[in-house]
Amino acid sequence: MLLGLGMIDMSIVASSKVDMEQAAQRVTDFALSQRPTNGDASYLLAEAKEATGITDEALEADPSLIKVEIYLECSGERQTDFTTVCPVDEIPARFASVSVSRDVDTGFNWRGIGKMFSGSEGDPTIRVTGDSVVRFQ
């Protein structure tokens, strides 16, 4: 019985992981279609909120749920300013990076079993994260 419950819970977690990976990929695909001209990633943040269903209130409570970055590297070295022009002898590369997370509740309360084996109740939620990076220059 415990094995069956564990399989159900892990399938929920795995499904949520796929959802988060697809949401992150959707945002980087959007970055490819709407290429940024400056370092402002607010339009990608809005797309990430729409793709994941994360509300402004949830994001204010936990800003780590969505991380969006647009950055420049000159010959592999990250620059502080996206609009910087790399020196002539260095290769420029501009990237969009997205990480989205969601806390997933397990269907079965594993606290009693956790306490029996480890002495602690643990957290009944699992955080799943999806990320994607795309180079557009």
XYZ file of C-alpha atoms in Angstrom:
137
model
C 0.000 0.000 0.000
C 2.806 2.427 0.889
C 4.544 1.597 -2.361
C 1.387 2.470 -4.308
C 0.950 5.758 -2.444
C 4.611 6.594 -3.017
C 4.275 5.912 -6.735
C 1.248 8.202 -6.945
C 3.025 11.000 -5.077
C 6.172 10.702 -7.179
C 4.126 10.747 -10.395
C 2.524 14.009 -9.232
C 5.987 15.455 -8.534
C 7.361 14.229 -11.884
C 4.384 15.685 -13.752
C 4.866 19.033 -11.987
C 8.571 18.968 -12.902
C 7.678 18.517 -16.581
C 5.167 21.388 -16.303
C 7.830 23.696 -14.846
C 10.390 22.720 -17.502
C 7.830 23.432 -20.246
C 6.930 26.786 -18.688
C 10.603 27.817 -18.543
C 11.095 26.696 -22.145
C 8.051 28.707 -23.198
C 9.609 31.848 -21.716
C 12.975 31.349 -23.424
C 11.151 30.659 -26.699
C 9.356 33.962 -26.163
C 12.747 35.636 -25.596
C 13.864 34.314 -28.983
C 10.783 35.706 -30.716
C 10.800 39.032 -28.847
C 14.518 39.683 -28.485
C 15.413 42.198 -25.793
C 17.145 45.410 -26.796
C 18.170 46.319 -23.273
C 18.632 44.554 -19.933
C 14.964 44.882 -18.942
C 13.525 41.394 -18.380
C 10.114 42.514 -17.101
C 8.321 41.272 -20.216
C 9.849 37.815 -19.668
C 8.795 37.891 -16.019
C 5.219 38.616 -17.117
C 5.385 35.695 -19.564
C 6.746 33.413 -16.819
C 3.900 34.388 -14.484
C 1.386 33.615 -17.211
C 3.042 30.294 -18.109
C 3.165 29.070 -14.503
C 0.019 30.651 -13.103
C 2.024 32.223 -10.281
C 0.246 35.304 -8.961
C 1.793 38.647 -8.027
C 0.909 37.956 -4.385
C 2.694 34.589 -4.409
C 5.720 36.171 -6.070
C 5.832 38.949 -3.480
C 5.691 36.360 -0.699
C 8.448 34.253 -2.291
C 10.512 36.027 -4.999
C 12.532 32.851 -5.633
C 9.561 31.274 -7.469
C 10.564 33.005 -10.714
C 14.056 34.146 -11.672
C 14.582 35.792 -15.050
C 17.913 37.159 -16.264
C 19.165 38.701 -19.468
C 22.926 38.975 -19.617
C 25.953 39.433 -21.839
C 29.175 37.437 -21.905
C 32.334 38.584 -23.661
C 34.451 35.508 -24.507
C 32.791 33.596 -21.687
C 33.122 36.311 -19.038
C 29.846 37.673 -17.735
C 29.402 41.435 -17.997
C 27.491 43.646 -15.583
C 25.759 45.634 -18.340
C 23.705 43.918 -21.052
C 24.187 46.797 -23.509
C 27.992 46.821 -23.245
C 29.918 46.359 -26.470
C 32.582 43.680 -26.199
C 36.139 44.533 -27.273
C 36.964 43.653 -30.878
C 39.070 40.604 -29.933
C 36.305 39.081 -27.754
C 33.219 37.129 -28.819
C 29.870 38.516 -27.581
C 27.112 36.187 -26.420
C 23.769 37.352 -25.069
C 21.562 35.000 -23.053
C 18.125 34.786 -21.485
C 17.889 32.545 -18.430
C 14.666 31.489 -16.688
C 14.043 29.442 -13.562
C 10.520 28.762 -12.318
C 9.497 26.843 -9.192
C 6.364 25.516 -7.573
C 5.678 23.840 -4.251
C 3.828 20.556 -4.786
C 1.757 18.998 -2.043
C 1.999 15.254 -1.788
C -1.319 13.429 -1.766
C -0.380 11.330 1.242
C 0.820 12.787 4.535
C 4.226 11.163 5.022
C 4.921 12.887 8.370
C 4.098 9.885 10.523
C 6.361 7.567 8.563
C 9.133 10.160 8.482
C 8.923 10.578 12.221
C 9.025 6.810 12.701
C 12.272 6.453 10.719
C 14.164 9.719 11.154
C 12.592 11.286 14.221
C 11.480 14.395 12.303
C 8.173 15.101 10.647
C 9.566 16.867 7.597
C 7.762 19.092 5.156
C 4.792 17.637 3.235
C 5.562 19.790 0.178
C 8.259 19.326 -2.422
C 9.625 22.216 -4.477
C 10.045 21.434 -8.152
C 12.016 23.695 -10.466
C 12.285 24.040 -14.202
C 14.928 26.097 -15.948
C 15.958 27.057 -19.431
C 18.730 29.128 -20.985
C 18.867 30.358 -24.552
C 21.587 32.185 -26.420
C 20.225 34.681 -28.905
C 23.420 36.358 -30.095
